[in-house]
XYZ file of N, CA and C in Angstrom:
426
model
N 31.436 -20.271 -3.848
C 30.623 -20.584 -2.692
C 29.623 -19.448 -2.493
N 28.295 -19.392 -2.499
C 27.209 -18.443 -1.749
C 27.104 -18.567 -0.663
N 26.963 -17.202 -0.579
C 26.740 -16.804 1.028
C 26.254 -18.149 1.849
N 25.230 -18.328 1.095
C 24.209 -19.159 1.946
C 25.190 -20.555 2.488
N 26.153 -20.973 2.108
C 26.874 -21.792 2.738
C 27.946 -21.593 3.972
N 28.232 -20.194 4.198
C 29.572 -19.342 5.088
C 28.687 -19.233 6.259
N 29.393 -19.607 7.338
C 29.138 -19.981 8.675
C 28.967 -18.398 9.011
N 27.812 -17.587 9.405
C 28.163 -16.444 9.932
C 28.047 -16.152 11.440
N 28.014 -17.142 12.115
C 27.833 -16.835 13.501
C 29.160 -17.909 14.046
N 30.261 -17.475 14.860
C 30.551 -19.106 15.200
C 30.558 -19.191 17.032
N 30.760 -20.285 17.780
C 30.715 -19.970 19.113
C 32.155 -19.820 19.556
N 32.032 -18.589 21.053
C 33.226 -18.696 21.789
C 33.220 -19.080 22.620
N 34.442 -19.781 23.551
C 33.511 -20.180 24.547
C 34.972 -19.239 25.631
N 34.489 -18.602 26.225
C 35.915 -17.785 26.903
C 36.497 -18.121 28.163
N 37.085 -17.818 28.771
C 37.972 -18.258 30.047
C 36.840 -18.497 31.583
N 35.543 -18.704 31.260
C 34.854 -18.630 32.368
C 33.818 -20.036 31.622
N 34.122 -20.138 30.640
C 33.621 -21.551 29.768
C 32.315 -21.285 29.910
N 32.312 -19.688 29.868
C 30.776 -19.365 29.036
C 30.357 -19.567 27.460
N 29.721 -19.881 27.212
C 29.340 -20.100 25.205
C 29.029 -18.956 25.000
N 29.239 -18.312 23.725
C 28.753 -17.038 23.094
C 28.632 -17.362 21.597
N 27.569 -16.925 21.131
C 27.651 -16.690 19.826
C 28.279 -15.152 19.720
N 28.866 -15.425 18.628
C 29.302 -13.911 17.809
C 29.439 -13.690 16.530
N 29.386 -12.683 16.068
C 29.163 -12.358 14.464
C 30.887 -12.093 14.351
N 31.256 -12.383 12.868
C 32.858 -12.188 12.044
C 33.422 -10.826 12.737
N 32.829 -9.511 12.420
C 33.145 -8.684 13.277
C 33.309 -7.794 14.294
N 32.784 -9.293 15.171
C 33.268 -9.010 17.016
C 34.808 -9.652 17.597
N 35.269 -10.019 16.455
C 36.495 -11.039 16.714
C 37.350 -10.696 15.979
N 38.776 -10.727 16.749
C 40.078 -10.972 15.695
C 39.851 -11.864 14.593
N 40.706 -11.358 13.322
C 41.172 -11.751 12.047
C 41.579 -13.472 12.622
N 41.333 -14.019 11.320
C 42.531 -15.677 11.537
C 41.841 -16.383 12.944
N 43.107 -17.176 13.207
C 42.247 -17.919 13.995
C 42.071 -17.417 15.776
N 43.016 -16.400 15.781
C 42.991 -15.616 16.715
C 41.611 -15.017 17.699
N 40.401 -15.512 16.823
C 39.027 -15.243 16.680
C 38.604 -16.298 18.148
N 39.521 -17.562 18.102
C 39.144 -18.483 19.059
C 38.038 -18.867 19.238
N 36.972 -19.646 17.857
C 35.844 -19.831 18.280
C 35.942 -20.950 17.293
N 34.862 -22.192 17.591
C 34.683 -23.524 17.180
C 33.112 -23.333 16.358
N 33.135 -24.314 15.321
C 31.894 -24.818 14.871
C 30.592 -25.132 15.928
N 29.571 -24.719 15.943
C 28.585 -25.088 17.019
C 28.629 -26.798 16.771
N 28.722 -27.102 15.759
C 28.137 -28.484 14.814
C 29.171 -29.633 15.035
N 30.342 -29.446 14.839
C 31.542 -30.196 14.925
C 32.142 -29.864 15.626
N 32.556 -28.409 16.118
C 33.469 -28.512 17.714
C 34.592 -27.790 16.886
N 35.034 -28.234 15.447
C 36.389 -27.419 14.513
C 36.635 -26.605 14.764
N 37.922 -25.727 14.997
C 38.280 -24.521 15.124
C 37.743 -23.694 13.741
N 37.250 -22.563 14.238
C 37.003 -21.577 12.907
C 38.128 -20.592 12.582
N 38.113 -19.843 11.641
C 38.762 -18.896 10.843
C 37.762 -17.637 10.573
N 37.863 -16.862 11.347
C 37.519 -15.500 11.121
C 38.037 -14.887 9.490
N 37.209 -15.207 8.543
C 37.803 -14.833 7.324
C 37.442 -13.249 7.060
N 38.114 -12.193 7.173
C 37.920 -10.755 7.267
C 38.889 -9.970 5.676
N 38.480 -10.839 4.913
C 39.342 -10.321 3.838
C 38.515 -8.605 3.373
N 39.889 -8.388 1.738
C 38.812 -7.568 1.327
C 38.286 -7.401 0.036
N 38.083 -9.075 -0.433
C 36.942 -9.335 -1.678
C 36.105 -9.725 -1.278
N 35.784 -10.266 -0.556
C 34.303 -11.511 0.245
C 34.146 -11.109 1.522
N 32.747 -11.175 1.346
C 31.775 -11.010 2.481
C 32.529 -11.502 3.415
N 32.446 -11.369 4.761
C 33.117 -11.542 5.889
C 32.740 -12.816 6.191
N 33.097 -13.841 6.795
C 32.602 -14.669 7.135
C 33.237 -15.900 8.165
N 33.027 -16.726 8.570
C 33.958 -17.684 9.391
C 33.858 -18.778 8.442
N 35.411 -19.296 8.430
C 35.149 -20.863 8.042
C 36.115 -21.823 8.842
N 36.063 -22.924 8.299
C 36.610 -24.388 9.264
C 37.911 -24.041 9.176
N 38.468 -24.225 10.153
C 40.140 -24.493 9.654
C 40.236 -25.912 8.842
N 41.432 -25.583 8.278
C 41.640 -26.836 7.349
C 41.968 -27.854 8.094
N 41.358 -29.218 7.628
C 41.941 -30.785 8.906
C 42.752 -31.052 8.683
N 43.425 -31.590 9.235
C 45.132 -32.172 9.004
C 45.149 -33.436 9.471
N 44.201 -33.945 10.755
C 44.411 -34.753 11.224
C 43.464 -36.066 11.586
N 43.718 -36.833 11.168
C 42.695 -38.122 10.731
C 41.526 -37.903 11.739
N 41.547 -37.885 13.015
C 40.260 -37.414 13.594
C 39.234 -36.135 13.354
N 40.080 -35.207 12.756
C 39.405 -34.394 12.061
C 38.751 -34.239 10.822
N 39.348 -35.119 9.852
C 38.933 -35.865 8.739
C 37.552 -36.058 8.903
N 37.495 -37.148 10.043
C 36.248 -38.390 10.092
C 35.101 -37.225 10.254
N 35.051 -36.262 10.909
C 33.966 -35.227 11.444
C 33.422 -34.674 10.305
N 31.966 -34.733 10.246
C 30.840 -34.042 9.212
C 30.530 -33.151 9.725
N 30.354 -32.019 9.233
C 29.778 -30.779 9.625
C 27.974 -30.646 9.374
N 27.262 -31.204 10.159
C 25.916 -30.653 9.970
C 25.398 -29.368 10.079
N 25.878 -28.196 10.166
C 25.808 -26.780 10.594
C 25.537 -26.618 9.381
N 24.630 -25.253 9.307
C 23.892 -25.251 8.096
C 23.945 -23.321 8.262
N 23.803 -22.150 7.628
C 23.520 -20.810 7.510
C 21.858 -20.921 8.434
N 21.231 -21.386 8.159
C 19.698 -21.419 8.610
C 20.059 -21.711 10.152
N 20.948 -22.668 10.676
C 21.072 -23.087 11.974
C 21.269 -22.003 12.722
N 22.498 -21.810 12.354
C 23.247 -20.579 12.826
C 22.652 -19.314 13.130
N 21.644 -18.761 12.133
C 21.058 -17.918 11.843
C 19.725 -17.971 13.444
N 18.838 -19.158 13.418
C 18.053 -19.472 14.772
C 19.051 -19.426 15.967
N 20.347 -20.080 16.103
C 20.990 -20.365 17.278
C 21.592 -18.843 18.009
N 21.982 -18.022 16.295
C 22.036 -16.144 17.169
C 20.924 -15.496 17.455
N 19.506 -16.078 17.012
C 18.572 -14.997 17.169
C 17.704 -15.649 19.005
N 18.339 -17.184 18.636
C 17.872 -17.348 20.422
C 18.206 -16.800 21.168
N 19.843 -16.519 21.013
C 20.456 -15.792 22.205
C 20.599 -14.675 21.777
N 20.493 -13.825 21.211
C 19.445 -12.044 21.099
C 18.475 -12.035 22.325
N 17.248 -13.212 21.869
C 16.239 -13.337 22.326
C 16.590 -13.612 24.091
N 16.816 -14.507 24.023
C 17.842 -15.549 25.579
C 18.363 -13.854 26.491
N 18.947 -12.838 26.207
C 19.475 -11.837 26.616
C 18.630 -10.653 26.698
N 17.484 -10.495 26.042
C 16.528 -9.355 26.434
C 16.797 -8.285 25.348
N 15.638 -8.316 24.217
C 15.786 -7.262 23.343
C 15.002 -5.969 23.334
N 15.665 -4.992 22.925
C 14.610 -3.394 22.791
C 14.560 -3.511 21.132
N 13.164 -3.484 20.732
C 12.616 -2.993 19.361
C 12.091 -2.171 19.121
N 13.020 -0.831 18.284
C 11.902 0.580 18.270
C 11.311 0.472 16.987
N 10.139 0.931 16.762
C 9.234 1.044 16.285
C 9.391 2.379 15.471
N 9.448 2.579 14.684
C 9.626 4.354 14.124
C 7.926 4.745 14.063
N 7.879 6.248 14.090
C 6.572 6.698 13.815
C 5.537 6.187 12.322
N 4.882 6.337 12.100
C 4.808 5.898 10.548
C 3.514 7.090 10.198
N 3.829 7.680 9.154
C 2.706 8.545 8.633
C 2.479 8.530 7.125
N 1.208 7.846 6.945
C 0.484 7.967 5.437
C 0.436 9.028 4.977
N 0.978 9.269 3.703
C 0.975 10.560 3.120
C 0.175 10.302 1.812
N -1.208 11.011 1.416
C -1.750 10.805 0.200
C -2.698 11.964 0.350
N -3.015 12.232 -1.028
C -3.699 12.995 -2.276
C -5.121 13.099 -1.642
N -5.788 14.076 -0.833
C -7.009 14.328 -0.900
C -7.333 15.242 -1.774
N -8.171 14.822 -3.070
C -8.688 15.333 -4.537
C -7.000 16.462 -4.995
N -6.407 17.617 -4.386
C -5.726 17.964 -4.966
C -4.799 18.458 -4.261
N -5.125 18.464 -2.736
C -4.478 19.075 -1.619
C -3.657 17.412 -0.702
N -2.768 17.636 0.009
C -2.069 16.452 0.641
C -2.592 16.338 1.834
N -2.646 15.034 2.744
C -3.040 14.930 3.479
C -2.333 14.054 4.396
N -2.033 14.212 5.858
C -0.932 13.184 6.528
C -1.800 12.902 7.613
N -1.966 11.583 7.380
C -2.848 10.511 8.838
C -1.812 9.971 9.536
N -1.417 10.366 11.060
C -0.511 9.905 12.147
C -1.264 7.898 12.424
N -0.528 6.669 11.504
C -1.157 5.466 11.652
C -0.937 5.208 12.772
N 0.616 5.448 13.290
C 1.126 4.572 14.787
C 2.356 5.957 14.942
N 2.242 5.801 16.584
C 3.139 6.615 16.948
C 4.636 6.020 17.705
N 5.391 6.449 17.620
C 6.960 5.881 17.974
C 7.032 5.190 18.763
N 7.243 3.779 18.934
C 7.403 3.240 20.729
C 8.450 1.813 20.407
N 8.936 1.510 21.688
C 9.930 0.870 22.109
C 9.111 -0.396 22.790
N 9.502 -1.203 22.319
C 8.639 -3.120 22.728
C 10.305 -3.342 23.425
N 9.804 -4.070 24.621
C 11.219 -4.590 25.367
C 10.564 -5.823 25.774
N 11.893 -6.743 24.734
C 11.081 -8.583 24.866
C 12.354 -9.043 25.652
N 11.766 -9.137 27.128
C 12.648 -9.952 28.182
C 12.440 -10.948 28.916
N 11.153 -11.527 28.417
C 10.398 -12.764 29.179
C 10.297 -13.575 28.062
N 11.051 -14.595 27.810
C 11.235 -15.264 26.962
C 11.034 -16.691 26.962
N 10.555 -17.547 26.412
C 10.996 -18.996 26.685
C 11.827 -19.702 25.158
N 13.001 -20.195 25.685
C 13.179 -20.514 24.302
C 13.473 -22.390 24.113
N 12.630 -22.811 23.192
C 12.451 -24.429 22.816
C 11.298 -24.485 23.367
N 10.158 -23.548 23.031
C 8.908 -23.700 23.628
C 7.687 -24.165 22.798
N 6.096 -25.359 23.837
C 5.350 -25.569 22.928
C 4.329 -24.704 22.862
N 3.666 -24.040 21.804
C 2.813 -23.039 21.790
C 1.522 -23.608 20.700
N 0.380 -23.992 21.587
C -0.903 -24.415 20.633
C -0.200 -25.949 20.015
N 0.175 -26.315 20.467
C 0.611 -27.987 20.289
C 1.473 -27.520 19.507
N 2.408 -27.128 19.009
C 3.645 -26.715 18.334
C 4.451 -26.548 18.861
N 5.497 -26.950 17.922
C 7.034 -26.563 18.697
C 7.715 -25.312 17.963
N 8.320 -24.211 18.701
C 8.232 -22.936 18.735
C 9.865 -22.876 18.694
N 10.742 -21.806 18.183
C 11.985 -21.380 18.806
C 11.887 -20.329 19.838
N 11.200 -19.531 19.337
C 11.216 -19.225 20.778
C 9.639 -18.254 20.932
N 9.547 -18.103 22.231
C 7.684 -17.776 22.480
C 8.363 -16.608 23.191
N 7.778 -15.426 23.472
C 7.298 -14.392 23.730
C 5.961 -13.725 23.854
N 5.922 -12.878 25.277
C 4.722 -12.110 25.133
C 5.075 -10.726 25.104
N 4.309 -10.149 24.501
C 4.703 -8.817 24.992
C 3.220 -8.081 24.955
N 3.033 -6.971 25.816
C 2.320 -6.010 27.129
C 1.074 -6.971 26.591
């Protein structure tokens, strides 16, 4: 199996029947992890071994109603559905300094391009239309 098929985000939903996404290691091992498929609702498996990438998968079905259920959840889904709620919660992005370093004729020379700064994206809309498009998520920032 490649990566690209291993569920890496799955949802929790906790004793206040809030939803959370979370990554393999924010959660107990096994199923102790207590989190379902966004897609099918299946209990997941926090798979935390130590040959393979970390990852969540389905518990195994046992039971004819579980059978019948297709999993449409996809790595790509998953991947938009954690970065909404990143986004959904208010992110800080630092910026590191950046300085060009090159060869004037034989001597070095360092041009300051951009200097260090911190973007804080907390005004968010997410399932938004932007220029007649449909967007995951829109942001402005300063």
């Amino acid at each position: 199996m490649d990566s690209s098929n291993r569920v890496p985000f799955g949802l929790r939903i906790d004793e206040t029947g809030k939803n959370e996404y979370v990554a393999v290691d924010e959660v107990p091992n096994g199923l102790a992890c207590k989190c379902i498929c966004p897609s099918c609702k299946i209990e997941l498996v926090a798979r935390q071994g130590n040959e393979k990438i970390w990852h969540f998968g389905h518990k195994p079905r046992k039971t004819e109603s579980e059978l019948k259920v297709t999993c449409d959840f996809s790595y790509q889904v998953s991947i938009v559905a954690m970065a909404k709620q990143l986004f959904e919660n208010g992110l800080k992005i630092d910026f590191p300094e950046y300085i060009l370093r090159k060869l004037n004729g034989y001597s070095p020379q360092s041009i300051k391009v951009v200097n260090q700064v911190s973007v804080f994206i907390d005004n968010v809309q997410i399932e938004a239309v932007y220029n007649n498009l449909f967007v995951d998520v829109l942001a402005f920032v300063g």
